[in-house]
PDB file of C-alpha atoms and ligand atoms in Angstrom:
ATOM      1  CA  UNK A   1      22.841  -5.130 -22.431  1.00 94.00           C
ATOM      2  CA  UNK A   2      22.618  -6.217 -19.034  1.00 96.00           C
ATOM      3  CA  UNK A   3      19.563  -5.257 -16.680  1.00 98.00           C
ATOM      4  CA  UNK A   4      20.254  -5.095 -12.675  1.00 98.00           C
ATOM      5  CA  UNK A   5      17.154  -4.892 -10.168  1.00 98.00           C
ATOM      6  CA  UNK A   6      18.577  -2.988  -7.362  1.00 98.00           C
ATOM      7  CA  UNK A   7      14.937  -2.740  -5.228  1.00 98.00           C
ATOM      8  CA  UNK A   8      12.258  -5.059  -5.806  1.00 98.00           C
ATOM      9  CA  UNK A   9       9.720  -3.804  -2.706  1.00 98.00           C
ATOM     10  CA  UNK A  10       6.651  -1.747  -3.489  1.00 97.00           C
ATOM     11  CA  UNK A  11       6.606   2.071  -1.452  1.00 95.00           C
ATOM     12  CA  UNK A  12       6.285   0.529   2.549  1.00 95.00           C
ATOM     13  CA  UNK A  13       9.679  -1.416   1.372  1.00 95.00           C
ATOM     14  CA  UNK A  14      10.253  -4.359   2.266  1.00 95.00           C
ATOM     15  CA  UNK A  15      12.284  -7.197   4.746  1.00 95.00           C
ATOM     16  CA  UNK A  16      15.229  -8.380   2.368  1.00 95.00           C
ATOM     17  CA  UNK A  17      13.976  -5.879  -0.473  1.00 97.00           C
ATOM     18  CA  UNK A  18      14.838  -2.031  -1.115  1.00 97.00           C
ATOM     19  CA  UNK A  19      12.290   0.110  -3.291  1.00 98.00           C
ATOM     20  CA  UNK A  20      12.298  -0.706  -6.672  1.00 98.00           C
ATOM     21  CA  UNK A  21      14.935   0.878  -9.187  1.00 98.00           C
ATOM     22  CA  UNK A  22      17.339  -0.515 -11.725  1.00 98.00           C
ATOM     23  CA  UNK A  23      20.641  -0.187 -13.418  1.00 98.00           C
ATOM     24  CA  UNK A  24      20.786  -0.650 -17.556  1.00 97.00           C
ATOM     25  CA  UNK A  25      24.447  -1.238 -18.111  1.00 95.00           C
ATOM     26  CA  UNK A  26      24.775  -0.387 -21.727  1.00 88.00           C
ATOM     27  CA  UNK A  27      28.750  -0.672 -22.209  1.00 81.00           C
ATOM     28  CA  UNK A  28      30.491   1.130 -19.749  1.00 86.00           C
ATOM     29  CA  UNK A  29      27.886   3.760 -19.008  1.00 92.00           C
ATOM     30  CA  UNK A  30      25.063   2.628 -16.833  1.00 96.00           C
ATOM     31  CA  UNK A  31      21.650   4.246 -16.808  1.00 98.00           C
ATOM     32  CA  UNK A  32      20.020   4.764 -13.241  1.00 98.00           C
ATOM     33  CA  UNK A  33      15.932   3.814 -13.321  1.00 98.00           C
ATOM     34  CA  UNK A  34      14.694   5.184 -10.806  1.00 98.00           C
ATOM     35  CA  UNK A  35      16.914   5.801  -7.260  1.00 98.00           C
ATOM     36  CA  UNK A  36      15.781   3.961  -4.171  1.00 95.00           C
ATOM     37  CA  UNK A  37      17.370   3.170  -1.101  1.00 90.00           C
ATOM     38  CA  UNK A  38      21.129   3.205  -0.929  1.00 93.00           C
ATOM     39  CA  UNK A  39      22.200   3.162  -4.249  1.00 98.00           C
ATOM     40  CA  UNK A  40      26.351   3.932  -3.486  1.00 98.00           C
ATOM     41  CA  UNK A  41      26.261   0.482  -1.572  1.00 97.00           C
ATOM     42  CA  UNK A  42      24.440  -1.219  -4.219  1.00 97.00           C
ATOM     43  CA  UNK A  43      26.748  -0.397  -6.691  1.00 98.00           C
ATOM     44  CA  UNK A  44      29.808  -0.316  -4.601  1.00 97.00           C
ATOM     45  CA  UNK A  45      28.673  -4.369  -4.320  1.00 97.00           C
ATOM     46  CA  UNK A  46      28.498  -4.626  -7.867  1.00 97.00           C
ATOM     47  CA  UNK A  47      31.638  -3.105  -8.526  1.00 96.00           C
ATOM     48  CA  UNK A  48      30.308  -0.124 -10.365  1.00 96.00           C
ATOM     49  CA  UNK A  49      32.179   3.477  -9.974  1.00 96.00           C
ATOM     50  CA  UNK A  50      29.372   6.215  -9.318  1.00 96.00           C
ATOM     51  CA  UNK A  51      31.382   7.642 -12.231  1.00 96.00           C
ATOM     52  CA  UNK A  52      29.875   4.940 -14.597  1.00 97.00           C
ATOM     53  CA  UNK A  53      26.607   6.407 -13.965  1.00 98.00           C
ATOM     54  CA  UNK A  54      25.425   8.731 -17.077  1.00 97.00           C
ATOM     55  CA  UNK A  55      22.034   9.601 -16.500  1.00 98.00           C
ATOM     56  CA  UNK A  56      19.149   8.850 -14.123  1.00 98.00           C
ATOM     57  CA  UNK A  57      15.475   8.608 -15.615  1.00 98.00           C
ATOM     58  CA  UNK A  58      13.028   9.256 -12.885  1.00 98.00           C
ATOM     59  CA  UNK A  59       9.484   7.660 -13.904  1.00 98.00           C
ATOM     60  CA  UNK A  60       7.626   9.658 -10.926  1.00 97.00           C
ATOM     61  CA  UNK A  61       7.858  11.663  -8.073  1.00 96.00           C
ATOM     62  CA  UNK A  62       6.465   9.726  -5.555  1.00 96.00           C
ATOM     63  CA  UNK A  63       9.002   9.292  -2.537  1.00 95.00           C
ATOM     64  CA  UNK A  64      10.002   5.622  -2.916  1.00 96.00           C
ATOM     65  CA  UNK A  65      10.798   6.150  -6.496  1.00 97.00           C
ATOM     66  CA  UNK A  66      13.369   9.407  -5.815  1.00 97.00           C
ATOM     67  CA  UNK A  67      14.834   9.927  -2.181  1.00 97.00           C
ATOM     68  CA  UNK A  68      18.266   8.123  -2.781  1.00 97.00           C
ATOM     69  CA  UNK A  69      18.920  11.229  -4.775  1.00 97.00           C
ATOM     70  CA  UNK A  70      20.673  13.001  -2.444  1.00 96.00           C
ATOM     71  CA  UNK A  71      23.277  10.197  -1.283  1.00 97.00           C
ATOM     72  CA  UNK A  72      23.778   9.563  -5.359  1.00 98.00           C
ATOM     73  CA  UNK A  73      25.055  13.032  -5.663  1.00 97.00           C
ATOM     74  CA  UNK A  74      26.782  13.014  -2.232  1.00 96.00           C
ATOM     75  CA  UNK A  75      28.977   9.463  -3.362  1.00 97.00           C
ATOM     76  CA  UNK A  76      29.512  11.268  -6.813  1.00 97.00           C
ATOM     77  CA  UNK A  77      30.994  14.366  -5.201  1.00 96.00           C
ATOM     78  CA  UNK A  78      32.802  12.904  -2.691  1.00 95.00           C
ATOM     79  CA  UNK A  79      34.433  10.609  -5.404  1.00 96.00           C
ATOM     80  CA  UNK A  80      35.326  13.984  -7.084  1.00 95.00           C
ATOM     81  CA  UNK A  81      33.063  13.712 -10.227  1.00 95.00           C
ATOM     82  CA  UNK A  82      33.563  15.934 -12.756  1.00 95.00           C
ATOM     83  CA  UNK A  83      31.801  14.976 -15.494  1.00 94.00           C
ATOM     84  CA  UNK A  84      27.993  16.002 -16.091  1.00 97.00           C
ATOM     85  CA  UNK A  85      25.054  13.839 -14.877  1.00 97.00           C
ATOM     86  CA  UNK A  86      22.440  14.225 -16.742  1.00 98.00           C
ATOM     87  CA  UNK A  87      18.370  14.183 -15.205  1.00 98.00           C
ATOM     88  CA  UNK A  88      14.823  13.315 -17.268  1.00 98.00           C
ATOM     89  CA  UNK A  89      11.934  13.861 -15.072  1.00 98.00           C
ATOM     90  CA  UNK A  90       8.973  14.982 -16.478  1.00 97.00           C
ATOM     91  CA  UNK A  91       7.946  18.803 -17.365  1.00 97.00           C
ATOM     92  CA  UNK A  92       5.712  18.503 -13.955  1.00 96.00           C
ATOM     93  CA  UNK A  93       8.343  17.831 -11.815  1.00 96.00           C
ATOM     94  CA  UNK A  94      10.860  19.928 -13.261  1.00 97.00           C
ATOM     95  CA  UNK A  95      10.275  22.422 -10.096  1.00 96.00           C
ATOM     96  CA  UNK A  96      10.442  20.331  -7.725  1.00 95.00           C
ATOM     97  CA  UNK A  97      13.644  18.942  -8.486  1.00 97.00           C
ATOM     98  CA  UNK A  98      15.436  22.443  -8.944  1.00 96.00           C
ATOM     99  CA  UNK A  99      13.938  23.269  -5.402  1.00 96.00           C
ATOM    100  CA  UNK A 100      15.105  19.836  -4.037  1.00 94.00           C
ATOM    101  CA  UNK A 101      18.859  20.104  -5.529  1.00 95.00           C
ATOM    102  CA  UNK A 102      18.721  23.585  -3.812  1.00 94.00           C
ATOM    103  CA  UNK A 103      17.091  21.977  -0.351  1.00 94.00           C
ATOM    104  CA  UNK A 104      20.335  19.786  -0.694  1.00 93.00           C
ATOM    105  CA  UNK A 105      22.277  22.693  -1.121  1.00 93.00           C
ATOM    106  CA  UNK A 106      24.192  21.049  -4.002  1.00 91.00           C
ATOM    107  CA  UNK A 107      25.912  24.530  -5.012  1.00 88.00           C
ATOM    108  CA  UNK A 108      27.578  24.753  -1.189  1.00 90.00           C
ATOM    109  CA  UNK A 109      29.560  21.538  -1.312  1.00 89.00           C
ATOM    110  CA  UNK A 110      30.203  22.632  -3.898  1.00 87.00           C
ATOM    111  CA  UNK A 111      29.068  20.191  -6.983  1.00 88.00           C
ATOM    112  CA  UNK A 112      31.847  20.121  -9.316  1.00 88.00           C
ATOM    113  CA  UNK A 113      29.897  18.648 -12.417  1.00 94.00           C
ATOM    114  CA  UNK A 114      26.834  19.540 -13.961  1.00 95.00           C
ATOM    115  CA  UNK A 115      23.676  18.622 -13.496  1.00 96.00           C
ATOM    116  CA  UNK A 116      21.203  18.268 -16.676  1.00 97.00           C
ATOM    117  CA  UNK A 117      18.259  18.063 -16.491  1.00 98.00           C
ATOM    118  CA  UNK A 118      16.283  17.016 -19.484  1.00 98.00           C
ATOM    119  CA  UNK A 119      12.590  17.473 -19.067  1.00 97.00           C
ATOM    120  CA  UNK A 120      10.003  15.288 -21.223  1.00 98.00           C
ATOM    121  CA  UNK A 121       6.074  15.404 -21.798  1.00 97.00           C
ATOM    122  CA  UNK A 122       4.564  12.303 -19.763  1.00 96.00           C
ATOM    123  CA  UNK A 123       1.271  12.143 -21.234  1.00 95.00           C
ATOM    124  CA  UNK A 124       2.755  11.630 -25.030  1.00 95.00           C
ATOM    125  CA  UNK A 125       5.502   8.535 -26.052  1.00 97.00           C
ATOM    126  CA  UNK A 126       8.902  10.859 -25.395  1.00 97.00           C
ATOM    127  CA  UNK A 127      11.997   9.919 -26.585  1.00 98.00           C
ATOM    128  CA  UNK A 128      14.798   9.818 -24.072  1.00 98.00           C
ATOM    129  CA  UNK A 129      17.639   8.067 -25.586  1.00 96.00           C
ATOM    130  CA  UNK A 130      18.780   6.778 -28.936  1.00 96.00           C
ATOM    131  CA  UNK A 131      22.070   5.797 -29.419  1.00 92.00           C
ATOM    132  CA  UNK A 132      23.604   3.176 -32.030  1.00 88.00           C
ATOM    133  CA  UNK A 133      21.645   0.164 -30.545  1.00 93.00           C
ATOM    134  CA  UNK A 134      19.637   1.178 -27.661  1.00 95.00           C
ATOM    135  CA  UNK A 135      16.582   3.701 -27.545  1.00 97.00           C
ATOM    136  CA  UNK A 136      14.365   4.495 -24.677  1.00 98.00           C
ATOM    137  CA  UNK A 137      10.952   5.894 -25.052  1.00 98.00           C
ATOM    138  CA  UNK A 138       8.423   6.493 -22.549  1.00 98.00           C
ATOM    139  CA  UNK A 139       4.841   6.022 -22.334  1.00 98.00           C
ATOM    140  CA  UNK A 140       1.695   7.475 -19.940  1.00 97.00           C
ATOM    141  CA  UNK A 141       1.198   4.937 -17.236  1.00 97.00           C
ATOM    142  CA  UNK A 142      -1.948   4.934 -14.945  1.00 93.00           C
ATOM    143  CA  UNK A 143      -0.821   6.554 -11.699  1.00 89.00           C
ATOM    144  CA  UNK A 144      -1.653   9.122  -9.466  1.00 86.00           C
ATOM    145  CA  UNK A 145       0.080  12.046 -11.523  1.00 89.00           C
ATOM    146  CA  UNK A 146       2.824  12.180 -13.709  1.00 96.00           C
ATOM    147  CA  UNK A 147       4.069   8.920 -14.223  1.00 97.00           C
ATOM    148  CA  UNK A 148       5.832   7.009 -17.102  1.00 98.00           C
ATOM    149  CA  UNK A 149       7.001   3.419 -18.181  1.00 98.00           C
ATOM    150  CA  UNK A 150       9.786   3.005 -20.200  1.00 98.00           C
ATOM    151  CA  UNK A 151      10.195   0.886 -23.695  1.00 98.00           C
ATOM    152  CA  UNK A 152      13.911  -0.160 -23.888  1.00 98.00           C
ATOM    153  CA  UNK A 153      14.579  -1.197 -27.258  1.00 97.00           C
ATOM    154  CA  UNK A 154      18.254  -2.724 -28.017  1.00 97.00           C
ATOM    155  CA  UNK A 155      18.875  -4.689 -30.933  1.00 95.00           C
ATOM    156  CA  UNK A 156      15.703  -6.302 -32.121  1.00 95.00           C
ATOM    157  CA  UNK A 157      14.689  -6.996 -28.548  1.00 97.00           C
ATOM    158  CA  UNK A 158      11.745  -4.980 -26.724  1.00 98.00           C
ATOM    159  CA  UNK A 159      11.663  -4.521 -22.307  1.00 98.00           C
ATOM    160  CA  UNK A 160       8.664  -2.949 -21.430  1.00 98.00           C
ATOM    161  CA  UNK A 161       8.915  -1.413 -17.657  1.00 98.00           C
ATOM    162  CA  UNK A 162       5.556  -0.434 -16.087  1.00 98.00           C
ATOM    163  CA  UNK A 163       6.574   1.317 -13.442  1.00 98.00           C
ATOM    164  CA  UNK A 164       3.822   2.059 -10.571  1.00 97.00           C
ATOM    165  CA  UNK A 165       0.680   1.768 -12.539  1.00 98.00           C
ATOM    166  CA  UNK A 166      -2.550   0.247 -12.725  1.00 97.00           C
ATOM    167  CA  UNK A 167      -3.007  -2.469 -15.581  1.00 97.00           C
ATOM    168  CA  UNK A 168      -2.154  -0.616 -18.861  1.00 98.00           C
ATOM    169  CA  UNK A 169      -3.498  -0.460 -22.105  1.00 97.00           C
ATOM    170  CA  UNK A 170      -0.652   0.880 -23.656  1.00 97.00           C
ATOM    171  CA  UNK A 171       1.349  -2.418 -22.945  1.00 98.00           C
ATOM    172  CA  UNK A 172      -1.386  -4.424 -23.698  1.00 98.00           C
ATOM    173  CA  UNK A 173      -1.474  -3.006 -27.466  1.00 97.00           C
ATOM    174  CA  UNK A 174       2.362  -3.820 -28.164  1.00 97.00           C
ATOM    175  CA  UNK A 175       2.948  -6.404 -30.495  1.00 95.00           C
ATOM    176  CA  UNK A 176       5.405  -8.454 -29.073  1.00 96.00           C
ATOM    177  CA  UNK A 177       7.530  -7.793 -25.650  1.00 98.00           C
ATOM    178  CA  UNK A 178      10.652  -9.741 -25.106  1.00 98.00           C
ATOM    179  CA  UNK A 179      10.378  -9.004 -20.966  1.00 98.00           C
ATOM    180  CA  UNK A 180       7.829  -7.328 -19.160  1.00 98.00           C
ATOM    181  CA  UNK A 181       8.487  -5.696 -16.294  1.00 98.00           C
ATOM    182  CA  UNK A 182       6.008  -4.532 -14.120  1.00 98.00           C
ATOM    183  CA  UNK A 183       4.769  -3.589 -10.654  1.00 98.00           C
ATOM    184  CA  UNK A 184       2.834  -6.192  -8.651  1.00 98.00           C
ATOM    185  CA  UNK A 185       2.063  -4.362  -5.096  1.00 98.00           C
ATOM    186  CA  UNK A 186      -0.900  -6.787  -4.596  1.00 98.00           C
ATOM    187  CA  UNK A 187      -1.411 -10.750  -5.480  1.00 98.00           C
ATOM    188  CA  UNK A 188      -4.959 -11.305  -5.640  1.00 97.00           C
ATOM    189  CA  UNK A 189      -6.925  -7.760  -4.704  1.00 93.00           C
ATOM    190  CA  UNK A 190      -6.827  -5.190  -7.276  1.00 92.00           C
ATOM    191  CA  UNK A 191      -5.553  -1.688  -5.424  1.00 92.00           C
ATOM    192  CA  UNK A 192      -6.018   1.709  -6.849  1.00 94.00           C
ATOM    193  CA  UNK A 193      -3.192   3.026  -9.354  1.00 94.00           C
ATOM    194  CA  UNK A 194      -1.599  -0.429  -8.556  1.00 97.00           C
ATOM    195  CA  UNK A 195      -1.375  -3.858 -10.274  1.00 98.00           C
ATOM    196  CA  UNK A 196      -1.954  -7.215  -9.058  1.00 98.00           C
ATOM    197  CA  UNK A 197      -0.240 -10.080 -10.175  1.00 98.00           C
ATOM    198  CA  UNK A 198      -3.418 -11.729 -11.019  1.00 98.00           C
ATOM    199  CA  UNK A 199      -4.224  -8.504 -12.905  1.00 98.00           C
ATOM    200  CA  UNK A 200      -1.049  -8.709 -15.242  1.00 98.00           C
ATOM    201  CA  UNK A 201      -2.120 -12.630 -15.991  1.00 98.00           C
ATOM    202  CA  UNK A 202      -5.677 -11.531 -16.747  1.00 97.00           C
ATOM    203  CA  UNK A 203      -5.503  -8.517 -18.233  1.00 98.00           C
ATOM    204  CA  UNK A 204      -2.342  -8.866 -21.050  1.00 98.00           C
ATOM    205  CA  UNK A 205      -1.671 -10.548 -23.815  1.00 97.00           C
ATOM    206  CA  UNK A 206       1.100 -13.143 -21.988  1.00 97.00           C
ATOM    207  CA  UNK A 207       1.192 -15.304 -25.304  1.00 96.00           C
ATOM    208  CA  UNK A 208       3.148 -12.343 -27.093  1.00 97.00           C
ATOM    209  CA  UNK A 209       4.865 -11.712 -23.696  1.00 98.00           C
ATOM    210  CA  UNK A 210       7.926 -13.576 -22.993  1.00 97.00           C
ATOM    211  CA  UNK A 211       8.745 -12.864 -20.090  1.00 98.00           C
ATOM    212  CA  UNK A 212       6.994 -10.940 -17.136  1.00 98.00           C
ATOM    213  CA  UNK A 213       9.462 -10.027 -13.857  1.00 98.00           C
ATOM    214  CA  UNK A 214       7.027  -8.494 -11.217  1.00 98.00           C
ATOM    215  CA  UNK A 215       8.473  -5.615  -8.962  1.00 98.00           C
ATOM    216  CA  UNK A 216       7.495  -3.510  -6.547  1.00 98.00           C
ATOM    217  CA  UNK A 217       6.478  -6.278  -4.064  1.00 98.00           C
ATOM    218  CA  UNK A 218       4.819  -6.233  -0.585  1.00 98.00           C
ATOM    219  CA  UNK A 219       6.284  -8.992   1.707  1.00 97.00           C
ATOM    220  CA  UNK A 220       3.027 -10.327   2.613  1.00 96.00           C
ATOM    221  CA  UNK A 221       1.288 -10.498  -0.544  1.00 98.00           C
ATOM    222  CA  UNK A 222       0.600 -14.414  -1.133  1.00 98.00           C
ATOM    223  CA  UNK A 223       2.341 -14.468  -4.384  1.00 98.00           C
ATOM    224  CA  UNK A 224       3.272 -18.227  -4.502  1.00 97.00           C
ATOM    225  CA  UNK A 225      -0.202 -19.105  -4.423  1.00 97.00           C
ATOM    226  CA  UNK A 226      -1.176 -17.203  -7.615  1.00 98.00           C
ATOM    227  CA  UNK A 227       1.440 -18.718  -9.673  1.00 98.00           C
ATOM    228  CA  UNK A 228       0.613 -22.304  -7.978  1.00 97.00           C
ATOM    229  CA  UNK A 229      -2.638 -21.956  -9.552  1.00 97.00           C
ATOM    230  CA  UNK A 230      -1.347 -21.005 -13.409  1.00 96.00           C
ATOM    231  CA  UNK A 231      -1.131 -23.849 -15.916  1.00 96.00           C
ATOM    232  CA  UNK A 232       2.719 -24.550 -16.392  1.00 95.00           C
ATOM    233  CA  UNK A 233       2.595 -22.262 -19.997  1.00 94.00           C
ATOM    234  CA  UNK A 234       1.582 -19.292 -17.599  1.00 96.00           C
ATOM    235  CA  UNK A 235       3.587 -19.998 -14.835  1.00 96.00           C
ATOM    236  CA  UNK A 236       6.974 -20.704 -16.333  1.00 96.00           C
ATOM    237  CA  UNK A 237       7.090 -16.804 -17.867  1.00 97.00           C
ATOM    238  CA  UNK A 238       6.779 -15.145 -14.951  1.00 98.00           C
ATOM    239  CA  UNK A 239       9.413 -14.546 -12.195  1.00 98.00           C
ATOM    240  CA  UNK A 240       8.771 -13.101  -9.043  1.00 98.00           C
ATOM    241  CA  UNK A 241      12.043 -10.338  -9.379  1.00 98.00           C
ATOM    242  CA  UNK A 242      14.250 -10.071  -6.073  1.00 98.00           C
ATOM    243  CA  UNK A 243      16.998  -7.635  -5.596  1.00 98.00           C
ATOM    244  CA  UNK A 244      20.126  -7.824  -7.478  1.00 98.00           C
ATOM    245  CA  UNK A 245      18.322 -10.255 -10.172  1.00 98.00           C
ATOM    246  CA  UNK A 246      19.765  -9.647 -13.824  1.00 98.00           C
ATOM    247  CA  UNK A 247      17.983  -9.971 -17.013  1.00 98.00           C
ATOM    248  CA  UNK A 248      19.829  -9.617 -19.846  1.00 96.00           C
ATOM    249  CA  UNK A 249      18.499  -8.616 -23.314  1.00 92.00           C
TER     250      UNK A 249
HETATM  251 ZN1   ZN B   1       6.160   3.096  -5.941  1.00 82.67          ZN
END
């Protein structure tokens, strides 16, 4: 299973960075995390049909995180989809999207598939997907309102995404996680419902953590000069992510 960051820049965006989202490219089928900033020409360049797209998972509702939407659904119908796409949001938000598709008017173009949406609880571990060898769960993050990371098991391998959270106790209880993904909007400074990157080295467990990719990145954050000042052990597992990255697992 193959992992493609498609936005690696916190909500202001970023320079050479969209907002962060992902691709999980299980097979043939691809899993949309998230939809930032033109996703049809991010997967036109890497040579995935919009028809290869099965479901989106949307962690939150906070702009950055959602407004490609609209252009996802525009490239689908123009490319004359027909089969369903299928939607998890959480229970919360479940209004808002309905009143967004019908903002977008999706039932004038008209739409020729189906959208699904599949509503989970955010506050409890929900189970998404399970199919032969991959299962998604979710888990509460530590936002400002309804917010989840994912757990992406495949195989015997574990990818923990944060999403936009503040440091989380949740991860920090795991076991073992193969890769870590998680938000870094700051550095040094802690910021409210964020994480730093010092955070994530100071507050988890990074001896039964892999590897750590930090996302959601502000341009002028010194990040260089935190990892500069890890010890080699600390510094080698973590990866500042940058867009169109892959991380297999
Ligand atoms: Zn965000």
């Amino acid at each position: 299973m193959e992992i493609t960051l498609l936005g690696t820049a916190c909500a202001v965006g970023g320079m050479d960075r969209d907002n962060t989202y992902f691709l999980i490219q299980n097979r043939e089928d691809c899993t949309m995390v998230d939809v930032g900033g033109s996703p049809l020409s991010k997967l036109a360049k890497l040579g995935i049909s919009v028809h290869q797209v099965k479901e989106i998972i949307f962690t939150h509702f906070h702009i950055d995180h959602v407004y490609g939407l609209p252009s996802l659904l525009w490239g689908m119908w123009l490319a004359g989809r027909t089969k369903p796409l299928i939607i998890y949001c959480s229970s919360e938000n479940e209004v808002q999207l309905k009143k967004w598709l019908e903002v977008i008017d999706i039932h004038q173009w008209p739409v020729l598939f189906e959208v699904q949406i599949h509503k989970y609880a955010w506050r409890t571990e929900s189970l998404l997907i399970k199919e032969e060898e991959l299962m998604i769960t979710t888990f509460p993050s530590l936002q400002l309102g309804p917010t989840v990371g994912l757990k992406i098991q495949y195989k015997d391998k574990v990818l923990v995404y944060s999403a936009d959270t503040e440091p989380n106790s949740w991860i920090k209880e795991q076991k073992q996680i193969d890769i870590m993904i998680h938000e870094a909007t700051t550095a040094e400074r802690p910021r409210v419902n964020h994480t730093s990157l010092q955070e994530i080295i100071n507050y988890y467990p990074l001896e039964r953590i892999d590897q750590v990719v930090a996302v959601h990145l502000t341009d002028t954050e010194p990040y260089d000069r935190v990892l500069d000042s890890q010890v080699i052990a600390i510094k080698d597992k973590i990866i500042i992510g940058f867009d169109f990255m892959k991380i297999n697992l």
